[in-house]
Each structure stands twice: as structure tokens, then as C-alpha cells.
Coordinates of C-alpha atoms in Angstrom, one line a residue:
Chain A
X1 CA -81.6 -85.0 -14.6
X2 CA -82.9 -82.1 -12.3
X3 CA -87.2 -82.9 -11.4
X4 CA -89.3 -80.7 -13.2
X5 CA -93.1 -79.5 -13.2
X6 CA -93.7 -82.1 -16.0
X7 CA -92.8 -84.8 -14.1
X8 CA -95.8 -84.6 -12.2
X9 CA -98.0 -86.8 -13.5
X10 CA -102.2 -85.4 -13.2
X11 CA -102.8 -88.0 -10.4
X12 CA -99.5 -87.2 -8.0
X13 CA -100.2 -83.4 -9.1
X14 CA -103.9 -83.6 -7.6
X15 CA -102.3 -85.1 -4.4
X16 CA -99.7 -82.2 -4.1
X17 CA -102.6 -80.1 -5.3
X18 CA -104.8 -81.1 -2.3
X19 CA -102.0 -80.7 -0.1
X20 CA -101.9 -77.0 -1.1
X21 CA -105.3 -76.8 -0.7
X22 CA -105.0 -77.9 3.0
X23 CA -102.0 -75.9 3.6
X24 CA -103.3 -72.5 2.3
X25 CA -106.7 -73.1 4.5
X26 CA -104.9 -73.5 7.4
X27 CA -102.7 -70.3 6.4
X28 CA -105.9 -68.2 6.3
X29 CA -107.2 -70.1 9.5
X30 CA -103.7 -69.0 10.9
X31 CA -103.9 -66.2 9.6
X32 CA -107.4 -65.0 10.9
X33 CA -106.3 -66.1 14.7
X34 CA -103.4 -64.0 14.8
X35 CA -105.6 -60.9 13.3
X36 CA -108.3 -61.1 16.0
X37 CA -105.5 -61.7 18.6
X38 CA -103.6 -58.6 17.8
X39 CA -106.5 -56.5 17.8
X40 CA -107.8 -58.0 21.4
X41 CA -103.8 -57.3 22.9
X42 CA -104.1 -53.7 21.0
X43 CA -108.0 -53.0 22.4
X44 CA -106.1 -54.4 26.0
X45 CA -102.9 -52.5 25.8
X46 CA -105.7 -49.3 25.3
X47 CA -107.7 -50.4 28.0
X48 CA -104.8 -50.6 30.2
X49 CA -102.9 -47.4 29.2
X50 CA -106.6 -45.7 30.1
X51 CA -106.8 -47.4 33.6
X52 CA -102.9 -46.8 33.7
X53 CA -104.7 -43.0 33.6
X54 CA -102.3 -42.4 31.0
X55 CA -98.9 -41.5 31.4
X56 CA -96.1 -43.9 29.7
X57 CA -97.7 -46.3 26.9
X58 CA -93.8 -48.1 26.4
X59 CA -95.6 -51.3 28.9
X60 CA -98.7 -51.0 27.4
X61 CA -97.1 -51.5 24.0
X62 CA -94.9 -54.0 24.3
X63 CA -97.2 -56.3 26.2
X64 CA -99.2 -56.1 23.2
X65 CA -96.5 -56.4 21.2
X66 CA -95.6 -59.5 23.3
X67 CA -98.5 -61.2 23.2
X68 CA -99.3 -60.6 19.5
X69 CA -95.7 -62.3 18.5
X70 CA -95.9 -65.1 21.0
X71 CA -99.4 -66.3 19.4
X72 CA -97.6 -65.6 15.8
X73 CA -94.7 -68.3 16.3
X74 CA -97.2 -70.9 17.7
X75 CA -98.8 -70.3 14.7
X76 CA -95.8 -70.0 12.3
X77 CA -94.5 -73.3 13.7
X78 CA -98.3 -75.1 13.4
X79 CA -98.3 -74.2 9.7
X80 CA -94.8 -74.8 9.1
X81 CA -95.6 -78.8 10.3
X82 CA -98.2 -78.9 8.5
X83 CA -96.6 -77.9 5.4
X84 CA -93.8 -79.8 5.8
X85 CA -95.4 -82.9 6.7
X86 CA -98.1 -82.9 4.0
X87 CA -97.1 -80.9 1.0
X88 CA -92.8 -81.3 1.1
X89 CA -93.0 -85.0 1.8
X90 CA -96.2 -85.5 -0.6
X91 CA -93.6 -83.7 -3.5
X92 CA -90.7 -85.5 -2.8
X93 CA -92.7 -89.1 -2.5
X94 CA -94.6 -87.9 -6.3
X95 CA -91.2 -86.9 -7.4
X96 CA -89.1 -90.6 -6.6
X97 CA -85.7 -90.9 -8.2
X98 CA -84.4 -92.3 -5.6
X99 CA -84.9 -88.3 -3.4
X100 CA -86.0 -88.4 0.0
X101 CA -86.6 -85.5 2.5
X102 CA -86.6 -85.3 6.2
X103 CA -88.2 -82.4 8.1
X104 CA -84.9 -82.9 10.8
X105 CA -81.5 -83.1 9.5
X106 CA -78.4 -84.9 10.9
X107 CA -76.0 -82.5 10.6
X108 CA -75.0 -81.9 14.2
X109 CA -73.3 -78.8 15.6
X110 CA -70.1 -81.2 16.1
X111 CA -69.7 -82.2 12.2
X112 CA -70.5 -78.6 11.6
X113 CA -67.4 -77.4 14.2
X114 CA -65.3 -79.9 13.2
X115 CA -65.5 -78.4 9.4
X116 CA -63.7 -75.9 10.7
X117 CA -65.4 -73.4 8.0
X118 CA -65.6 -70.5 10.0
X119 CA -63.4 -68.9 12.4
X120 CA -66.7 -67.3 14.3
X121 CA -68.6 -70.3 16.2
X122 CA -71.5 -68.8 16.7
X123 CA -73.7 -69.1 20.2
X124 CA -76.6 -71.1 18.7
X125 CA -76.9 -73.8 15.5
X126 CA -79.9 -75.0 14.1
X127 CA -80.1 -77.8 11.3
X128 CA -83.6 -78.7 9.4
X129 CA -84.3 -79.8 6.3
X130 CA -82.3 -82.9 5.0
X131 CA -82.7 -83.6 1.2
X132 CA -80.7 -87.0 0.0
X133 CA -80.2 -87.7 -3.5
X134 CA -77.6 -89.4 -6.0
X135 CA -76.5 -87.7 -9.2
X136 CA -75.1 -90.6 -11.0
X137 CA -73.2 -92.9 -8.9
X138 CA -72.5 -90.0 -6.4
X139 CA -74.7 -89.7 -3.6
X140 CA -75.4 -85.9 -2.0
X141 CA -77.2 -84.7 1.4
X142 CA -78.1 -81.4 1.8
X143 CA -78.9 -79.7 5.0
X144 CA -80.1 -76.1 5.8
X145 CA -78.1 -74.8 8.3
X146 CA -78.4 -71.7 10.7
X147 CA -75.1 -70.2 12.9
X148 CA -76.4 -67.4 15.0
X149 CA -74.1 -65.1 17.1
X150 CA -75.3 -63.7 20.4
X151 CA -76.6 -59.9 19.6
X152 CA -75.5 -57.9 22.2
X153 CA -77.6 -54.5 23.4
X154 CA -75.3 -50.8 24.5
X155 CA -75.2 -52.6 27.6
X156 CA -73.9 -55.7 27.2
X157 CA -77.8 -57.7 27.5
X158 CA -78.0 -60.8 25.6
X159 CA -80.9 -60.1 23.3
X160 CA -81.9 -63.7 21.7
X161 CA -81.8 -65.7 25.1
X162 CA -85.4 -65.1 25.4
X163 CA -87.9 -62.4 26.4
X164 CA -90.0 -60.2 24.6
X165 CA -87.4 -59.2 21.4
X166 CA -87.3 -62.6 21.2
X167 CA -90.9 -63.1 20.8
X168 CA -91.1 -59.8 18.3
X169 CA -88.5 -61.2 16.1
X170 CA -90.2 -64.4 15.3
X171 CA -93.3 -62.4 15.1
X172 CA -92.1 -60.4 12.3
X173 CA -90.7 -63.3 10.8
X174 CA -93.5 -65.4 11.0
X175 CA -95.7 -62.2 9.6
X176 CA -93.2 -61.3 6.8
X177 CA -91.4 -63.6 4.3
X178 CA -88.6 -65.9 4.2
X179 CA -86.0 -64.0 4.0
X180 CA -83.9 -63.7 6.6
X181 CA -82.0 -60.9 8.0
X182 CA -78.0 -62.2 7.7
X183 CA -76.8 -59.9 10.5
X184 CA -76.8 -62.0 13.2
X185 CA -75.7 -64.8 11.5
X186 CA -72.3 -66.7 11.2
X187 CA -74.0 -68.7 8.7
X188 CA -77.2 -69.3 7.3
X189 CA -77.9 -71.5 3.8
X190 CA -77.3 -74.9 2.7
X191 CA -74.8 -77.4 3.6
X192 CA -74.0 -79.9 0.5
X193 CA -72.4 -82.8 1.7
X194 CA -70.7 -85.0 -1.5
X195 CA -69.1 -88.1 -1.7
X196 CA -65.6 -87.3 -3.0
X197 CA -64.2 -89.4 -5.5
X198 CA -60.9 -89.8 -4.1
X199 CA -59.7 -91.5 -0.6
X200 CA -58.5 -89.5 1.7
X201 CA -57.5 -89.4 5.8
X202 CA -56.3 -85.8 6.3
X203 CA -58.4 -82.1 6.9
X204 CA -58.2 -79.9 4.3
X205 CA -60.3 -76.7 4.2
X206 CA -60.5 -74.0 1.3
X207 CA -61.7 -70.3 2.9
X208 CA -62.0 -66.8 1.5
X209 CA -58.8 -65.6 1.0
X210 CA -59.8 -62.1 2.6
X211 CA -60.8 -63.8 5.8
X212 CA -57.6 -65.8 6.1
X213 CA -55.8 -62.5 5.6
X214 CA -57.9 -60.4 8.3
X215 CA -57.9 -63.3 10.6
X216 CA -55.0 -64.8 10.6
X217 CA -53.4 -61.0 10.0
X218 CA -55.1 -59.3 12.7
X219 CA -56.3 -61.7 15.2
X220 CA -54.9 -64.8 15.2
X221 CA -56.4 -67.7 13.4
X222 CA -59.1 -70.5 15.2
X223 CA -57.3 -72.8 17.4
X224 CA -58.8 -75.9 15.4
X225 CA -57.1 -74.2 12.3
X226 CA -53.7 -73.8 14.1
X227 CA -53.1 -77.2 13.7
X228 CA -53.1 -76.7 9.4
X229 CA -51.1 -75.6 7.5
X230 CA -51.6 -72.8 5.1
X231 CA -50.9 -74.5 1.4
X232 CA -49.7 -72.3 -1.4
X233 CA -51.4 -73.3 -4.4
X234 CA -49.7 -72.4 -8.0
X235 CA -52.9 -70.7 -9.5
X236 CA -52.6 -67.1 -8.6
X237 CA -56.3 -66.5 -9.3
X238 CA -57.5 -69.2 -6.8
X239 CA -54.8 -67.8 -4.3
X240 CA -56.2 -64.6 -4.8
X241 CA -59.6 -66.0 -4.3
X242 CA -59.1 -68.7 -1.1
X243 CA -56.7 -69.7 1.2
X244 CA -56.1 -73.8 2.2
X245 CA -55.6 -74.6 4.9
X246 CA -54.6 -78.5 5.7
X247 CA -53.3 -81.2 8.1
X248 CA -51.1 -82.4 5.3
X249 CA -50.1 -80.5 2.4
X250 CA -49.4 -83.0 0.2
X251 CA -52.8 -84.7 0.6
X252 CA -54.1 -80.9 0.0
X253 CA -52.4 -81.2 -3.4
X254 CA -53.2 -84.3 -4.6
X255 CA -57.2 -82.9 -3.7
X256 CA -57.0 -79.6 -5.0
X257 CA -55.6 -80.5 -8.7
X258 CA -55.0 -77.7 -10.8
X259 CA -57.9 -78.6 -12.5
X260 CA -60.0 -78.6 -9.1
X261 CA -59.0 -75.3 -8.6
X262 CA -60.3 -74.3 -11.9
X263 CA -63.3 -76.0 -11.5
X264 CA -64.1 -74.4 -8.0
X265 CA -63.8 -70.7 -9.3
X266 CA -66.2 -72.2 -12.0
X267 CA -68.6 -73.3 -9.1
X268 CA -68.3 -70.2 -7.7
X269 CA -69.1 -68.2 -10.5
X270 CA -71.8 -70.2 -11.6
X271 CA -73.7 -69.8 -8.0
X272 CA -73.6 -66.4 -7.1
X273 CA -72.4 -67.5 -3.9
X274 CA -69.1 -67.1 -1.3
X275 CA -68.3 -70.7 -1.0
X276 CA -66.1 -72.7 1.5
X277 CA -65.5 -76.5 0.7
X278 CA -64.0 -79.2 3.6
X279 CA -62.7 -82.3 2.9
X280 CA -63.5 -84.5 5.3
X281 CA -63.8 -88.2 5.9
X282 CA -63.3 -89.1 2.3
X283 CA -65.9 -86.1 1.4
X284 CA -66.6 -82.7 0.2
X285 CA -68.9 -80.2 2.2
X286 CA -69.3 -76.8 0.7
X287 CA -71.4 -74.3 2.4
X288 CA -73.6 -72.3 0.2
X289 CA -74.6 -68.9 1.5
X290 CA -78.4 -68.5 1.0
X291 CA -81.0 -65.8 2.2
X292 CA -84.1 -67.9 1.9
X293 CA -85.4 -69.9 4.2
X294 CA -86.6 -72.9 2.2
X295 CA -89.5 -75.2 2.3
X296 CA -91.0 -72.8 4.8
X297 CA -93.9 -71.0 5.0
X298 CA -94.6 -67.5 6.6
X299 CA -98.5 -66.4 7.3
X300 CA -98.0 -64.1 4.9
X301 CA -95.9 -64.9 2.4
X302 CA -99.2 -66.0 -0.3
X303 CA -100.4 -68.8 -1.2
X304 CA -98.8 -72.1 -1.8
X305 CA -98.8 -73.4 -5.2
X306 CA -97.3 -77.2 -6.4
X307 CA -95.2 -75.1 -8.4
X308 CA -93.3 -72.7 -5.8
X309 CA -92.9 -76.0 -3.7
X310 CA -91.9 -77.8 -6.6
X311 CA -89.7 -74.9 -7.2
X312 CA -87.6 -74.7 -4.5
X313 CA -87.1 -78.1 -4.3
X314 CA -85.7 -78.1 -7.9
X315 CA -83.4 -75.2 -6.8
X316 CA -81.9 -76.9 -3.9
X317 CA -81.5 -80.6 -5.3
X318 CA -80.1 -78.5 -8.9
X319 CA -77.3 -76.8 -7.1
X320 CA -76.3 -80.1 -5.1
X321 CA -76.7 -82.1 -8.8
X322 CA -74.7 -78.5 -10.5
X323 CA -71.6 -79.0 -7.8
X324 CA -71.2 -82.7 -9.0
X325 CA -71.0 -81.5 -12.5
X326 CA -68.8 -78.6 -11.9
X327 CA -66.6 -80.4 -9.5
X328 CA -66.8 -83.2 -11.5
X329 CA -67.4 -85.9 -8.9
X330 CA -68.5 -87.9 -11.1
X331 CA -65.0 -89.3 -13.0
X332 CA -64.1 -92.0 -10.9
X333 CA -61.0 -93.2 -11.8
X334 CA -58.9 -93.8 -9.2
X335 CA -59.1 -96.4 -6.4
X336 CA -62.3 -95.1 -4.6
X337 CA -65.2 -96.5 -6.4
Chain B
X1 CA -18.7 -51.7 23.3
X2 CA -21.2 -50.5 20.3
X3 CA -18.3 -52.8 18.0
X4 CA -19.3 -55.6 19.7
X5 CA -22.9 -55.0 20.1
X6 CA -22.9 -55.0 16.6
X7 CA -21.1 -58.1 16.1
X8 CA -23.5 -59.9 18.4
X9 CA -26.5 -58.6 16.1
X10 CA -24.9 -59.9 13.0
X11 CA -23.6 -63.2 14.7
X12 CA -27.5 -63.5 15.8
X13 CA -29.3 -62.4 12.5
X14 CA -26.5 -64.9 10.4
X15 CA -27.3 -67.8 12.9
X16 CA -30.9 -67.0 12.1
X17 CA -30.5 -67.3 8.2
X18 CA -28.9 -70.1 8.6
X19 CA -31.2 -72.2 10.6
X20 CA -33.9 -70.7 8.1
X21 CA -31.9 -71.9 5.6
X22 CA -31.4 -75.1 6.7
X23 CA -35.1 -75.7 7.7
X24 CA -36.1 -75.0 4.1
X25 CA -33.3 -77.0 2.8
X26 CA -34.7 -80.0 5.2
X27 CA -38.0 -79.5 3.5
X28 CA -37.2 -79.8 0.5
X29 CA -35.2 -82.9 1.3
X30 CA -38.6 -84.1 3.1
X31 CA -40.6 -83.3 -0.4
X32 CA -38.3 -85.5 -2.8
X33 CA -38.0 -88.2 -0.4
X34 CA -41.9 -88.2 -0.5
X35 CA -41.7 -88.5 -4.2
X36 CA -39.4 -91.1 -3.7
X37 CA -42.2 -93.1 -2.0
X38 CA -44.7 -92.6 -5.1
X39 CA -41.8 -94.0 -7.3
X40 CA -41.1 -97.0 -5.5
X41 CA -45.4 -97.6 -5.6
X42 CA -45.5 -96.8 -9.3
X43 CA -42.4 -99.2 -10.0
X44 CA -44.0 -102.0 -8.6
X45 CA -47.0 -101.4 -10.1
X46 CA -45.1 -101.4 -13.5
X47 CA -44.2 -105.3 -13.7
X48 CA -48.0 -106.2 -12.9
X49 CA -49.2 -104.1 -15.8
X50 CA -46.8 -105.0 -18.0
X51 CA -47.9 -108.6 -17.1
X52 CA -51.6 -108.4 -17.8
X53 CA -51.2 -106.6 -20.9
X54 CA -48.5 -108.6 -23.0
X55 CA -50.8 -111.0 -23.5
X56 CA -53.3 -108.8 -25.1
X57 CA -50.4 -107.2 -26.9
X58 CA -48.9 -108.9 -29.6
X59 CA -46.6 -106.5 -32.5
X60 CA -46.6 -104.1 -30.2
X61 CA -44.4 -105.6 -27.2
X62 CA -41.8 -102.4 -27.9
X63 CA -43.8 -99.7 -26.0
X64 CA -43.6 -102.7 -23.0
X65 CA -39.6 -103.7 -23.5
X66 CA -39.4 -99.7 -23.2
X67 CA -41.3 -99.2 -20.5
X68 CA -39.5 -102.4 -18.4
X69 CA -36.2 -100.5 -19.6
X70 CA -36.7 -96.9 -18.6
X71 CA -38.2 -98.6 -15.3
X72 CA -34.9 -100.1 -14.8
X73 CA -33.0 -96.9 -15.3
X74 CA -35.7 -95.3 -13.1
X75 CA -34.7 -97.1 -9.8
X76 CA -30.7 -97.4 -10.7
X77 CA -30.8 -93.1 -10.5
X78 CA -29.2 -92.3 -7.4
X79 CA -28.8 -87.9 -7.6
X80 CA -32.2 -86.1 -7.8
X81 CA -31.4 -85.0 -11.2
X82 CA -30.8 -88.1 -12.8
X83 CA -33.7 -89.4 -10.9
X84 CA -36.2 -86.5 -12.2
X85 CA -34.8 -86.9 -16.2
X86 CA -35.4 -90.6 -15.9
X87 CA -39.1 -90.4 -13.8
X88 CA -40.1 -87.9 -17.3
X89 CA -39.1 -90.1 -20.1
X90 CA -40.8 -93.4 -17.4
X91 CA -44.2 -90.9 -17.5
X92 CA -43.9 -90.1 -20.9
X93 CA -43.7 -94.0 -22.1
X94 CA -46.2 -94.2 -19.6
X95 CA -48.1 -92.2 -21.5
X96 CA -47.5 -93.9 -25.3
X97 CA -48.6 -97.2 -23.4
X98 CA -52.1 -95.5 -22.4
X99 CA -52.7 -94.5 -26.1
X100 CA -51.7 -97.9 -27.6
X101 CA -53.8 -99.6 -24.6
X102 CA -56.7 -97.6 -26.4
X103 CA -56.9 -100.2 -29.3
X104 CA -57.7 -103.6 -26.6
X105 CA -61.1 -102.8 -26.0
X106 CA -61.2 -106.3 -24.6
X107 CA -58.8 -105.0 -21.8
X108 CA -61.5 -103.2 -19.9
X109 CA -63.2 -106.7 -19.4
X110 CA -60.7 -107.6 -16.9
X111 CA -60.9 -106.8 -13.9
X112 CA -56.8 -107.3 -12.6
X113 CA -56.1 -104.6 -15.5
X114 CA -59.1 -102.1 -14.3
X115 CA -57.8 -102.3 -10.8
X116 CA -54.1 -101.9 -11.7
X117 CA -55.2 -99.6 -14.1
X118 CA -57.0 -97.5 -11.1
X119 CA -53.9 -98.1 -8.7
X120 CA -52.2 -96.7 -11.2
X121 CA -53.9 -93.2 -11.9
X122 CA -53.9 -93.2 -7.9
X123 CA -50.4 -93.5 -7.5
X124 CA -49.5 -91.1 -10.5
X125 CA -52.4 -88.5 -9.4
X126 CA -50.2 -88.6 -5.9
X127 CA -47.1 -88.3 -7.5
X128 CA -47.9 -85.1 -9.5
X129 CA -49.2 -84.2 -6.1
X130 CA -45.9 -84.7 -4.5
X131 CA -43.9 -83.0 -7.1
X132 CA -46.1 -79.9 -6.8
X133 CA -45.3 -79.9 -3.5
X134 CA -41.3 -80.9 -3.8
X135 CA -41.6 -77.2 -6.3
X136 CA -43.3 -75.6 -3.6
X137 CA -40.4 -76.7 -0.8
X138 CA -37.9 -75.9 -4.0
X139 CA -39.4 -72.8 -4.8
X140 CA -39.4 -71.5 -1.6
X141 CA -36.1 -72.6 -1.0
X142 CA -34.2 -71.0 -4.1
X143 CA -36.1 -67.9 -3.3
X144 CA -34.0 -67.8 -0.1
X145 CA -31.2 -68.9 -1.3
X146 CA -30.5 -66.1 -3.7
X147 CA -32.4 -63.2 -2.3
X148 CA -30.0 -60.8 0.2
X149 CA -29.0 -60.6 2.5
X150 CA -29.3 -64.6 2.5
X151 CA -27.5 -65.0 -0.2
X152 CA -24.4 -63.9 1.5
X153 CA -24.7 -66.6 3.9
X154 CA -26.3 -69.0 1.3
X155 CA -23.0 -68.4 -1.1
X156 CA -20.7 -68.5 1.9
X157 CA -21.9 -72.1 3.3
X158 CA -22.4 -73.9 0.3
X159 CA -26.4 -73.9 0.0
X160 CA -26.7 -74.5 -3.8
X161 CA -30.2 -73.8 -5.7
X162 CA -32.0 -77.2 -6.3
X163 CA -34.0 -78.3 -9.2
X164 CA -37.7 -77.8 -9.8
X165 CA -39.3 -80.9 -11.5
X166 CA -40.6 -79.7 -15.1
X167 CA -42.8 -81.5 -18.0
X168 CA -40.8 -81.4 -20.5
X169 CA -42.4 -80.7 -24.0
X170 CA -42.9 -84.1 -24.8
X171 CA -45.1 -85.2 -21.8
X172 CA -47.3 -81.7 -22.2
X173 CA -49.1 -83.4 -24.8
X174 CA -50.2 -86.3 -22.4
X175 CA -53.1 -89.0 -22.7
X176 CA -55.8 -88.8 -20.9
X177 CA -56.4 -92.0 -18.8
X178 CA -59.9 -91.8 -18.0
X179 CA -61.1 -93.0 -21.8
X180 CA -59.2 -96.2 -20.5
X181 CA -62.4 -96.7 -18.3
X182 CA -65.2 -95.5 -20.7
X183 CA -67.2 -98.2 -22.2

């Protein structure tokens, strides 16, 4: 059974409560430093545009700028410890059922590679955020997960390196919400990792179908995939939705029953989300496409309440306890236990 | 000159179909010999269960004597065919014994039936696998086979169609093995 507001009893509440309470006085602590900062770099950048005698503002501007965002991370990343360390962990702990939560995750940029999920690598991978739980006798880890590619300018500059854009895009996102802008990414959301209930040695992935047409159409497929097979499946509405990919087709087929395929258009459906599933020593990782950046906290995204903590933890431990169901990991019935 | 230019372009295209031909044909081959390997698990897993559960089992030793019997008939097939007819009616006594199994509760309590019960549902889970894959190689196959301009070569060098491996009506209306393992 998913955790829900009422299973906070008044004495853990009062703890998560507190932890709030701290959180959201730092936030307008946070929140008050960045303020009088900006307007010092502004009233500077005037200052110096007047001694500048005038003329172009553009240095001005973006040293302000600069200056403004720099301060904006340190303080993003100050409150985004705190709340993570206090309030997450205070929720999970109140919460039990055998959960637990980790500010770091293990997923490492070689187990995401060696997925073989996406055909674009990406330049940079960040992993945070590992949630571990057991729905019934299966056990789950999820992981949020960020792929970014390189953004390059008209003239070829690599723009996320470092430097002042840099600076002004974390800025902005520490300022504004959550959210984050899925341009530049390869991939951004949750990785669910799931024991599988069957034993298996071989690689089998399961990608849009588009994307294995315009890839492997077009430009050739990834090198890792070149080693797979593609793997005809008899549903025509799964083809027409994926394409598998394996290292052995018949271990492809005795993973992806008819009924598997059935219930993966199910998941799909049910989630709202494009999703790509690997089987991998002897388990399932499906990638979940999300636009949220959870249990984070921007300076001004409001205050923090036990129940939009609460919240998104019950979203992201639901859809990891909703894939069991729908994938039915659960019926264990063969040899693996 | 342009006679024998287009003789070499036929001679090259035909050696072409052919090799495809025979490529498929070897896959297919590859499938039912993998099918093969299932069978020979799933018949010696037969004897074991049929072992464990006559005990339990006392008017009811038919569904067992069949079971031993179409077993037998099972591994004497030689020819795909005979070996795909015989493998259906095995499954679907197979399937009788999972219903009548349904009535020794007390069989769940030990622990050499659950586990030959589980290497079971393994082995047959991997055998429907492998037939799915053996129609794949077959399908592919008999598509080549009869669609021109292959079929011209196909007719001319003996490349028969092969046979898909079908439920037949009977087995459609198969158990379902997991209430074995409810409590």
C-alpha cells in the first residue's frame, strides 16, 4: 500500500512540521540575501556604467547578472541540503515500511550507458535522489537521473562548460521552479530499477519504435546496439509502438510474453509517459520521462508544507509500486524466487 | 556482349536468393533445434513429477499413465511434424494434470513438487518462447519462399514451406498454473 497523509501520526507530523518550519526560515533567509545582493550588483553595474561615462552597458550588465546568479546557486544548493537532509530524510524515517532515501544515488553513468536506452550519450550525467522500497516481495530503487547534451552557440562555443550562462541558468533556476527546461536534455526523470521475476543472462532493450526507425533508418544505430538484434514481436500494436532490440532473441521472447507486451502498453498508458525498459542482470529498468525536479526546492517556488513533501514522495514511490502491479512482478512462478 | 551481361546479372541475383534462401532455411533449422532442447528438459522433468504426485494420486492414476504415454510418443517423433502434433496433445495432458493437481491441496506442502512444479512453468514458459521464435524463423522463411521472384528459385531447388507450430483448439482453453502456487 502507497504512504499517505494519514499515516502520519500527530507526533512524527510535528517533527516533519518543524522541519518545514526550519526549511521555509531559511528559504526567506535565502531569499532576503539574494535580494539585497542583486540590488548591490545592479546599484554597482550603475555605478560602473556612469564611471564607464556611459557608452555600452552589455559588461555592466552581465557582471551584475553574473554576480547575482553566482550567489543564487550557493544559495539554491545551501537550501536544497538543508531540505534534503532535514525534511526528506525526517519523512521517509516517520513514513517506515521498510523505505529509505539517500540524498546521492548509485546509479553510475556506466549502468546508465550500459542500458543502452538511448542512442544520444549525452556530455554530462547527474544521479541524486535514491528511494528503495519493496512492493510485496519485489524490491525497487529509484533514481532521478539527468542526461545533458552540450549546447552549442552559432559559433560552435560550448555554452554549459562554465562561465557566466552557466551561472545565469542556475540563477534562473534556483529563482524559478522546478521545472526544468527538457531541451538540453537526453534524459531527465526517474530511473526505476525492479527485480524481475524471471532469470536471465542476455541484453534486451524495448525503445520507441519511431526512434529505431529514424535511427537506425537514417543514421545508423549506436554501436553498443549493433551488437542486438532487432526482434519482431507478433503484437502489431506494440511493434507499432517499440522496437526490441536483444543479444538473444529467444531470451527476448521468453521476457517479453505476449502478455508482457500487453501489460507494457498498459504501463504506458496509465503514466502519461514515453517509456524504455532494459533487462539487465536479472532486472527491469524503465526510464520514466519527468519534468519535475523532485524533492528539490527553488527560492521561490513557496513554502514547504509536510504535505507537498509528503506528496511527491507518494508520487514517486506510487509509480515504482504502479509498474510492479502493471508489469506484474509480482507472480513468481517460475525458478527465480 | 549485353546477352551475357545479362546473364551474369541473373546468375548473380539467383546465387543471391539462394544463399538468402538458405540462410533463412538454416534459421529456421536453428529455431526447432532450440525447441528440441526445451523438449528434452521438459521430458525429464516428466518422470519426476509423475513420481511425486502418484502418491498423492490415487483413482486418478489415468491422467499420469497418459501423460508417461504421450511422453513416450513425444521423444520416439523423429520429422518436425510428427514431433509438433505429439509436443500438443503432451501440453494439452499437461494441462488436464494441472487441473486435477488442483484437488491435492496437500501437494503445495512439499517442497520437491513446488520446485518441479516451478522448473516446470520455467521450462514450458521457454518452450512457448522458443516456438514463437521457431514461427518467427518459419514465417519469415515461407514468406520468401513463395513471394517472386524467389519463388522461382525456391520451386526450382526444392525449398518446401515448413510448418508453423499452432494451439490447436483443445489447448486454447489451458489451465492456469499459477493457482498451483496460491495458498
Amino acid at each position: 500500500m502507497s504512504p499517505s497523509p494519514a499515516t502520519l501520526d500527530a507526533a512524527t507530523r510535528a517533527r516533519v512540521q518543524a522541519g518545514c518550519n526550519f526549511v521555509n526560515s531559511e528559504i526567506g533567509r535565502l531569499r532576503k540575501r539574494v535580494t539585497m545582493i542583486t540590488i548591490a550588483a545592479v546599484g554597482g553595474a550603475i555605478i560602473l556604467w556612469m564611471f564607464m561615462g556611459g557608452g555600452d552597458p552589455r559588461l555592466p550588465v552581465f557582471a551584475a547578472l553574473a554576480i547575482s546568479a553566482f550567489f543564487a546557486n550557493r544559495a539554491r544548493l545551501e537550501l536544497k541540503k538543508s531540505y534534503k537532509g532535514i525534511v526528506v530524510r525526517r519523512m521517509v524515517a516517520a513514513l517506515g515500511k521498510g523505505l529509505s532515501y539517500t540524498a546521492e544515488s548509485t546509479m553510475s553513468r556506466a549502468t546508465f550507458d550500459d542500458m543502452d536506452l538511448f542512442s544520444e550519450r549525452g556530455d554530462r550525467f547527474e544521479s541524486e535522489d535514491q528511494v528503495i522500497g519493496k512492493k510485496g516481495e519485489v524490491p525497487y530503487a529509484l533514481h532521478e537521473v539527468r542526461v545533458r547534451r552540450k549546447e552549442r552557440s552559432s559559433r560552435n562555443r560550448v555554452m554549459f562548460g562554465g562561465g557566466g550562462a552557466q551561472l545565469i541558468a542556475f540563477g534562473i533556476d534556483a529563482l524559478g521552479s522546478r521545472s526544468l527546461s527538457r531541451g538540453n536534455f537526453v534524459f531527465s526523470g526517474l530511473v526505476v530499477q525492479l527485480d524481475f521475476n524471471k532469470n536471465f543472462r542476455g541484453h534486451s532493450v524495448v525503445v520507441p519504435d519511431k526512434e529505431a526507425q529514424i535511427l537506425g533508418g537514417l543514421f545508423g544505430e549506436s554501436e553498443r546496439r549493433k551488437s542486438k538484434s532487432i526482434v519482431h514481436l507478433e503484437n502489431p500494436d506494440f511493434e507499432s509502438m517499440f522496437a526490441v532490440y536483444s543479444s538473444d532473441d529467444q531470451e527476448a521472447r521468453y521476457l517479453i510474453t505476449p502478455k508482457l507486451m500487453e501489460l507494457i502498453m498498459e504501463a504506458q498508458a496509465l503514466l502519461g509517459a514515453q517509456l524504455r525498459l532494459c533487462f539487465m542482470s536479472n532486472h527491469l529498468w524503465v526510464t520514466v520521462p519527468q519534468e519535475k525536479d523532485r524533492f528539490d526546492v527553488g527560492l521561490f517556488s513557496g513554502t514547504v508544507t509536510p504535505e507537498s513533501v509528503l506528496g511527491d514522495f507518494i508520487e514517486v514511490v506510487a509509480l515504482a509500486e504502479r509498474l510492479v502491479d502493471t508489469l506484474d512482478l509480482e507472480t513468481r512462478i517460475w525458478t527465480k524466487v | 556482349m549485353l546477352i551475357l551481361g545479362g546473364i551474369l546479372v541473373l546468375g548473380i541475383f539467383g546465387v543471391g536468393v539462394y544463399n538468402s534462401l538458405i540462410r533463412r532455411r538454416n534459421r529456421v533449422d536453428q529455431a526447432f533445434s532450440s525447441i528440441e532442447v526445451q523438449l528434452t528438459q521438459r521430458y525429464d522433468l516428466i518422470p519426476k513429477l509423475v513420481e511425486t504426485v502418484k502418491q498423492y494420486m490415487g483413482h486418478e492414476r489415468t491422467v499420469l499413465e497418459d501423460i508417461v504415454r504421450l511422453r513416450q510418443k513425444a521423444v520416439s517423433a523423429t520429422d518436425p511434424s510428427q514431433k509438433i502434433a505429439a509436443d500438443n496433445e503432451l501440453t494439452r495432458a499437461m494441462g488436464q494434470l494441472n487441473v486435477t493437481l488442483e484437488n491435492y491441496p496437500q501437494l503445495k506442502a512439499s517442497d520437491t513438487f513446488v520446485q518441479l512444479q516451478r522448473s516446470l512453468n520455467e521450462v514450458e514458459e521457454q518452450l512457448a518462447a522458443a516456438r514463437r521464435s521457431y514461427n518467427a524463423s518459419v514465417m519469415e522463411y515461407n514468406t520468401a519462399v513463395q513471394t517472386f521472384p524467389n519463388s522461382l528459385i525456391a520451386g526450382s531447388m526444392d525449398f518446401g514451406t515448413r510448418t508453423m507450430f499452432v494451439a490447436d483448439d483443445k489447448k486454447r482453453g489451458d489451465v492456469d498454473m499459477r493457482g498451483l502456487f496460491q495458498a
